[in-house]
Amino acid sequence: MPQAYRSVEITVNGLTYNRQVEPRRLLSDFLREDLDLRGTHVGCEHGICGACTVLMNGYTVRSCLMFAVQANGAEITTIEGLAKNGKLHPLQEAFWENHGLQCGFCTPGFLLSACELLERNPDPTEEEVRVGLSGNMCRCTGYQGIVESVLAAASKMKAQK
Amino acid sequence: MKDGTATMVMTPPATKPKKKEVSGQELRKTWVGQSIKRREDPRLLTGRGTFVDDITLPNLHHAAILRSPRAHARILSYDTREAENHPGVIAVLTGEEVGQMSKPFPVGVTAAFKYYSAAVGKVRYVGEPVAVVVASDRYVAEDAMELIQVEYEPLPPIVNCEAALEADAPVLHEELGNNIGCHRLLNYGDVDQAFEEADLILKERFVFPRYSSLPLETYAVIADFDAITGMFTVHSNFMGPFSMHAVAARALDVEENKLRFIVPSDIGGSFGIKTSIYPYIVLLSLASRKAGRPVKWIEDRQEHLMASSCQTDRVAYREVAVKNDGTLLGIKSKVIENVGAYLRAPEPACTFRPIGNFVGPYKVRNVQLDAYVVMTNKCPTGPNRGYGCQQIYFEQERMMDRIAEELELDPIEVRMKNLITAEDMPYTTPTGGIYDSGDYPKAMDLVVEMSQYTKLRERQKKARAEGRLFGIGIATGVDPSVSNMGYITIALPPEFRARAGYLPKSGSAESATIQMNQRGKVSVTMGTTPQGQGHETVVTQIVADELGITPDDVVIVDEFDTAKHGWSISSGTYASRFASVGTSAAVLAARKLKGKIIHLAAALLSVPEEDLIIQEGKVFAKDNPEKNITVKRVAGTAHWNHELLPDDVEAGLQARAVFRFPANVAPDPQDRVNSSNTYGFMVEIAVVEVDPDSGKVNILDWFSVHDAGTIINPKIVEGQIYGGALHGIGGALFEELAYDDDGQFLTGSFMHYVCPTAVEAPKLTIGHICSPSPLTLLGSKGAGESSSETAPAAIAGAVADALGPLGIRINELPLNPKRVWTLIHESKTP
């Protein structure tokens, strides 16, 4: 049943938004529909497929399993915030170079999960990449292109440091 | 064909195209064969793709669908008043109204039963739509949905397809009197004689489960009815075949041109599953009609798992007649195909799509197929990656292993003994398929070499001596691509097809439109409804080669609109058709455009057309290179200066081409049909070890050799093989759409329907041979389904080989830990 609206202040990709939301409004719906940031995709609405993954204060969260009110005061990064000044993030570059995507529906979630993975472990083994991405499902690639992309991005990002 | 074959083991392909080289009179092809970066990726990597749920319209409202909690029940009453009075609700549409506002969907069988987009009178599976709520937003629609009261009278359910054939089984569609949607007994060659001549006859019963390649993006529809014009406009992630557009139009009772389908540039995977969205297109169109405004419906994951589509589950009895040397003489196959509650078009294609390649790569000439297509209280089925092939190759390859076991031959040897060879090509199968090219023994040799098969067997010996359960599985298959629309009519008896007034069906076509602007740059419009296969990239490569330009000079738009695009019944991306028919349409359109450039240049240069060539952006006289004009100048003239155009030259520079295959004919009176157009080949070797304590199957190695003819973008093909293989592996090891005996659906979430993640996905060693298709303009064949057809058989073979010493046979999938553990423990219990 509809509930009283609450005020939230959420910073998304560096811009701060003040909005009124129902307490039950999912963060994913808030991002997609209220802010019109359609790059965050919803694949299962129960926290398994990882397509809706975004970064909240630097950590991955499932935006389909959170209410927008829970993100009050937080800083969110969505796929739209990954490329800066018209330049792709090294992970985006690597996915492009290594055919790390097919339909692209799962890709935003994978990229944000991979961001967090490389932040914590800049030099992962293939096994560590596979385990690190096991919270995201892809039905097109058989994962090979994704794993290769993340490994390629890791070595490129390391070289740039 | 032999001369045309080449072998390569795939090495990581160059990510950047080679520098363009010019040799002799003609531009050397440089872009086809390169793994250029995909043109689709920048938008998808930055969250700027256009999927259906990203589209919004003025006054858009949202729908939620109330679904049946019961597998089989009569609907006694609806009470929608409270829902209708709920704030924000615009309309509630019940199944009863659906029955009044629409007609049953047509389907290509003679059995007369009624299938509507929502339950009318009775529900026949858990999840069947019962009512639709249209409201201001989805949250409100779901709130109101819970306020609808439906009273049911339970009826006995039936979910097992063999039991559904029994005389006392509950009947789903009373008007039929039984549960048989279609039955055909097909005979090719002389099966009786084959079985008389046999030294050995083997018979097995096989069970193949229901699973789905399950796209990550669910079904999505925006329907908008215009009451003044009677026009329905529908945005959806429908993927074709567009023969289903005609089916939807019949249900809505409108002419096809009053039902406009629009498909955006991006579909979040489909693998065949989104063909079967069309009943929801009809349902939401009716909801829009009742609500008087555009309505969006985004399916949720539970809805998708229980009530979208999936492949059939089936029980098959297969009998083979064999000589002592391993020669396969004949096959008798009885199939009971479970299509769920309603036999829904394009079913029963699951049974008949692979009819031309029923014998796979083997020379056997005598085949009997006794096919029952049965309706039960499960979700209706439809195309799923591999469509019908994973089932027959599972049965076929398990039997090849049984023959090897019985005759004490190596499984590779038995297969080699029976393979169709390169000298036999083109090869007409007993069921009417015409294999266009291939060298199956050569592919087999390559996989044996790549896998170091002899050493694998030594490894196995050692492992067995240590008490480990180590197995090697082999599976081959012929990969059909580009369906001939006529195959589906095998579901009808020849007498029916011979009736006066019956319109025979055949064909498969695709179109492409190309335009060169006034500065010589090119735009191509395709309407192939891709779902991640990289069509924009592939067409870019093709057009760049054909016109001697670079990919940067080409822009591709691949979106579909029935009101704008040149299309036909067979349009869409399904049955691995793009690499054969879509590429050929692009080549044809580019060549047409090139012809127009030359034609105009000939007039402008006063040189005969046949003396002109296009090279490096210029049109030259072959013998007098001084005589030339830039393509840009020709294009500029065509657009800007019509004064110089000869009378027979159109203004502007554009061309549209439609490509179709020559050998597309309707089935003959003996039920033979060339059901597809190009036929690739694949062979897998899977190496597994089974953990006896947990029953878990660990994949140690996987070798996969393919023949998809000319490869246009190796990385794209590799991605298709990886994806296809993992669908087959997922189906063989983890994924099952399961029901209990009451027809309750047990796997309504990803906690229950277990999909492989990166951890479970094996690394493949992929090899290719290349037997170019003589039928396609670049020699390419489809590769989109490939390993999804053979991987389940390879897993089954490997697990059977691992468990062979325990006396265990594998005739049923999935081989999840529970089943494998149970098999092992039952084998140990005396």
PDB file of C-alpha atoms in Angstrom, chain A residues 1-2 24-26 29 32 38-39 41 43-46 48-49 79-80 88 92 95-99 101-107 111 126 130-131 134 137 139-144 148, chain B residues 15 36-38 41-42 45-47 51 53-54 139 143 212-214 216-217 267-269 271 300-301 531-532 715 719-720 722-723 726-727 735 749-751 755-759 761 763:
ATOM      1  CA  MET A   1       0.000   0.000   0.000  1.00  0.00           C
ATOM      2  CA  PRO A   2       1.243   3.544  -0.678  1.00  0.00           C
ATOM      3  CA  ARG A  24       9.256   1.173  -0.296  1.00  0.00           C
ATOM      4  CA  ARG A  25      10.786   2.590  -3.473  1.00  0.00           C
ATOM      5  CA  LEU A  26      13.710   0.461  -4.577  1.00  0.00           C
ATOM      6  CA  ASP A  29      13.732   2.260  -9.484  1.00  0.00           C
ATOM      7  CA  ARG A  32      16.256   4.409 -13.317  1.00  0.00           C
ATOM      8  CA  ARG A  38      18.730   3.921 -17.265  1.00  0.00           C
ATOM      9  CA  GLY A  39      22.149   2.286 -17.366  1.00  0.00           C
ATOM     10  CA  HIS A  41      19.668  -2.755 -15.208  1.00  0.00           C
ATOM     11  CA  GLY A  43      17.621  -8.665 -13.929  1.00  0.00           C
ATOM     12  CA  CYS A  44      16.111 -10.576 -11.020  1.00  0.00           C
ATOM     13  CA  GLU A  45      14.925  -8.286  -8.210  1.00  0.00           C
ATOM     14  CA  HIS A  46      16.169 -10.767  -5.634  1.00  0.00           C
ATOM     15  CA  ILE A  48      21.326 -12.958  -7.335  1.00  0.00           C
ATOM     16  CA  CYS A  49      22.084 -11.817 -10.879  1.00  0.00           C
ATOM     17  CA  ILE A  79      27.607   2.999 -14.840  1.00  0.00           C
ATOM     18  CA  GLU A  80      26.946   6.521 -16.140  1.00  0.00           C
ATOM     19  CA  LEU A  88      36.383   5.417 -20.860  1.00  0.00           C
ATOM     20  CA  GLN A  92      35.443  -0.205 -20.001  1.00  0.00           C
ATOM     21  CA  PHE A  95      35.842  -4.910 -22.010  1.00  0.00           C
ATOM     22  CA  TRP A  96      35.732  -3.261 -25.437  1.00  0.00           C
ATOM     23  CA  GLU A  97      39.151  -4.573 -26.474  1.00  0.00           C
ATOM     24  CA  ASN A  98      38.544  -8.130 -25.259  1.00  0.00           C
ATOM     25  CA  HIS A  99      34.931  -8.708 -26.292  1.00  0.00           C
ATOM     26  CA  LEU A 101      30.212  -8.313 -23.542  1.00  0.00           C
ATOM     27  CA  GLN A 102      27.556  -9.452 -25.976  1.00  0.00           C
ATOM     28  CA  CYS A 103      24.055  -8.179 -25.218  1.00  0.00           C
ATOM     29  CA  GLY A 104      25.424  -5.729 -22.646  1.00  0.00           C
ATOM     30  CA  PHE A 105      22.574  -6.123 -20.176  1.00  0.00           C
ATOM     31  CA  CYS A 106      24.757  -7.519 -17.378  1.00  0.00           C
ATOM     32  CA  THR A 107      27.738  -5.317 -18.280  1.00  0.00           C
ATOM     33  CA  LEU A 111      31.983  -3.287 -14.523  1.00  0.00           C
ATOM     34  CA  GLU A 126      42.332 -15.650 -12.928  1.00  0.00           C
ATOM     35  CA  ARG A 130      36.286 -15.672 -11.284  1.00  0.00           C
ATOM     36  CA  VAL A 131      35.481 -15.867  -7.586  1.00  0.00           C
ATOM     37  CA  SER A 134      30.703 -14.855  -8.978  1.00  0.00           C
ATOM     38  CA  MET A 137      25.509 -13.543 -13.873  1.00  0.00           C
ATOM     39  CA  ARG A 139      24.141 -15.556 -19.965  1.00  0.00           C
ATOM     40  CA  CYS A 140      25.914 -14.644 -23.219  1.00  0.00           C
ATOM     41  CA  THR A 141      29.676 -14.879 -22.922  1.00  0.00           C
ATOM     42  CA  GLY A 142      30.396 -18.027 -20.943  1.00  0.00           C
ATOM     43  CA  TYR A 143      32.392 -15.512 -18.824  1.00  0.00           C
ATOM     44  CA  GLN A 144      35.651 -16.025 -20.733  1.00  0.00           C
ATOM     45  CA  GLU A 148      40.081 -11.791 -19.872  1.00  0.00           C
TER      46      GLU A 148
ATOM     47  CA  THR B  15      42.395  -6.876 -31.753  1.00  0.00           C
ATOM     48  CA  ILE B  36      37.579  -5.770 -34.807  1.00  0.00           C
ATOM     49  CA  LYS B  37      36.182  -4.127 -31.709  1.00  0.00           C
ATOM     50  CA  ARG B  38      32.414  -4.176 -31.580  1.00  0.00           C
ATOM     51  CA  ASP B  41      30.030  -1.598 -27.217  1.00  0.00           C
ATOM     52  CA  PRO B  42      30.524   2.128 -26.507  1.00  0.00           C
ATOM     53  CA  LEU B  45      29.666   0.084 -21.741  1.00  0.00           C
ATOM     54  CA  THR B  46      28.480   3.495 -20.674  1.00  0.00           C
ATOM     55  CA  GLY B  47      24.861   2.713 -19.827  1.00  0.00           C
ATOM     56  CA  PHE B  51      16.451  -1.613 -24.064  1.00  0.00           C
ATOM     57  CA  ASP B  53      12.456  -0.699 -20.323  1.00  0.00           C
ATOM     58  CA  ASP B  54      14.509   2.402 -21.145  1.00  0.00           C
ATOM     59  CA  TYR B 139       3.858  -0.470  -7.375  1.00  0.00           C
ATOM     60  CA  ASP B 143      -1.007  -3.496  -4.844  1.00  0.00           C
ATOM     61  CA  SER B 212      16.039 -22.380 -20.566  1.00  0.00           C
ATOM     62  CA  SER B 213      18.944 -20.384 -21.852  1.00  0.00           C
ATOM     63  CA  LEU B 214      17.218 -17.707 -19.835  1.00  0.00           C
ATOM     64  CA  LEU B 216      19.138 -11.732 -18.210  1.00  0.00           C
ATOM     65  CA  GLU B 217      16.707  -9.140 -19.520  1.00  0.00           C
ATOM     66  CA  ILE B 267      17.862  -6.767 -26.478  1.00  0.00           C
ATOM     67  CA  GLY B 268      19.318  -8.190 -23.293  1.00  0.00           C
ATOM     68  CA  GLY B 269      19.874 -11.709 -24.568  1.00  0.00           C
ATOM     69  CA  PHE B 271      18.575 -17.346 -27.128  1.00  0.00           C
ATOM     70  CA  ASP B 300       9.790  -9.974 -13.225  1.00  0.00           C
ATOM     71  CA  ARG B 301      12.191 -12.875 -12.797  1.00  0.00           C
ATOM     72  CA  GLN B 531      20.341  -9.874 -28.973  1.00  0.00           C
ATOM     73  CA  GLY B 532      24.057  -9.443 -28.450  1.00  0.00           C
ATOM     74  CA  LYS B 715      36.185 -13.099 -31.350  1.00  0.00           C
ATOM     75  CA  GLY B 719      31.988 -15.678 -27.777  1.00  0.00           C
ATOM     76  CA  GLN B 720      29.067 -17.557 -29.324  1.00  0.00           C
ATOM     77  CA  TYR B 722      31.583 -20.058 -25.158  1.00  0.00           C
ATOM     78  CA  GLY B 723      28.056 -18.898 -24.494  1.00  0.00           C
ATOM     79  CA  LEU B 726      27.806 -22.901 -21.127  1.00  0.00           C
ATOM     80  CA  HIS B 727      24.081 -23.121 -21.842  1.00  0.00           C
ATOM     81  CA  GLU B 735      19.546 -25.905 -14.489  1.00  0.00           C
ATOM     82  CA  SER B 749      14.013 -17.950  -8.251  1.00  0.00           C
ATOM     83  CA  PHE B 750      17.722 -18.009  -8.984  1.00  0.00           C
ATOM     84  CA  MET B 751      18.143 -19.707  -5.598  1.00  0.00           C
ATOM     85  CA  CYS B 755      22.805 -20.825 -13.320  1.00  0.00           C
ATOM     86  CA  PRO B 756      26.555 -21.249 -13.669  1.00  0.00           C
ATOM     87  CA  THR B 757      28.736 -18.310 -12.646  1.00  0.00           C
ATOM     88  CA  ALA B 758      32.312 -17.550 -13.700  1.00  0.00           C
ATOM     89  CA  VAL B 759      33.489 -20.096 -11.114  1.00  0.00           C
ATOM     90  CA  ALA B 761      32.334 -21.975 -16.294  1.00  0.00           C
ATOM     91  CA  LYS B 763      37.800 -22.658 -20.123  1.00  0.00           C
TER      92      LYS B 763
END
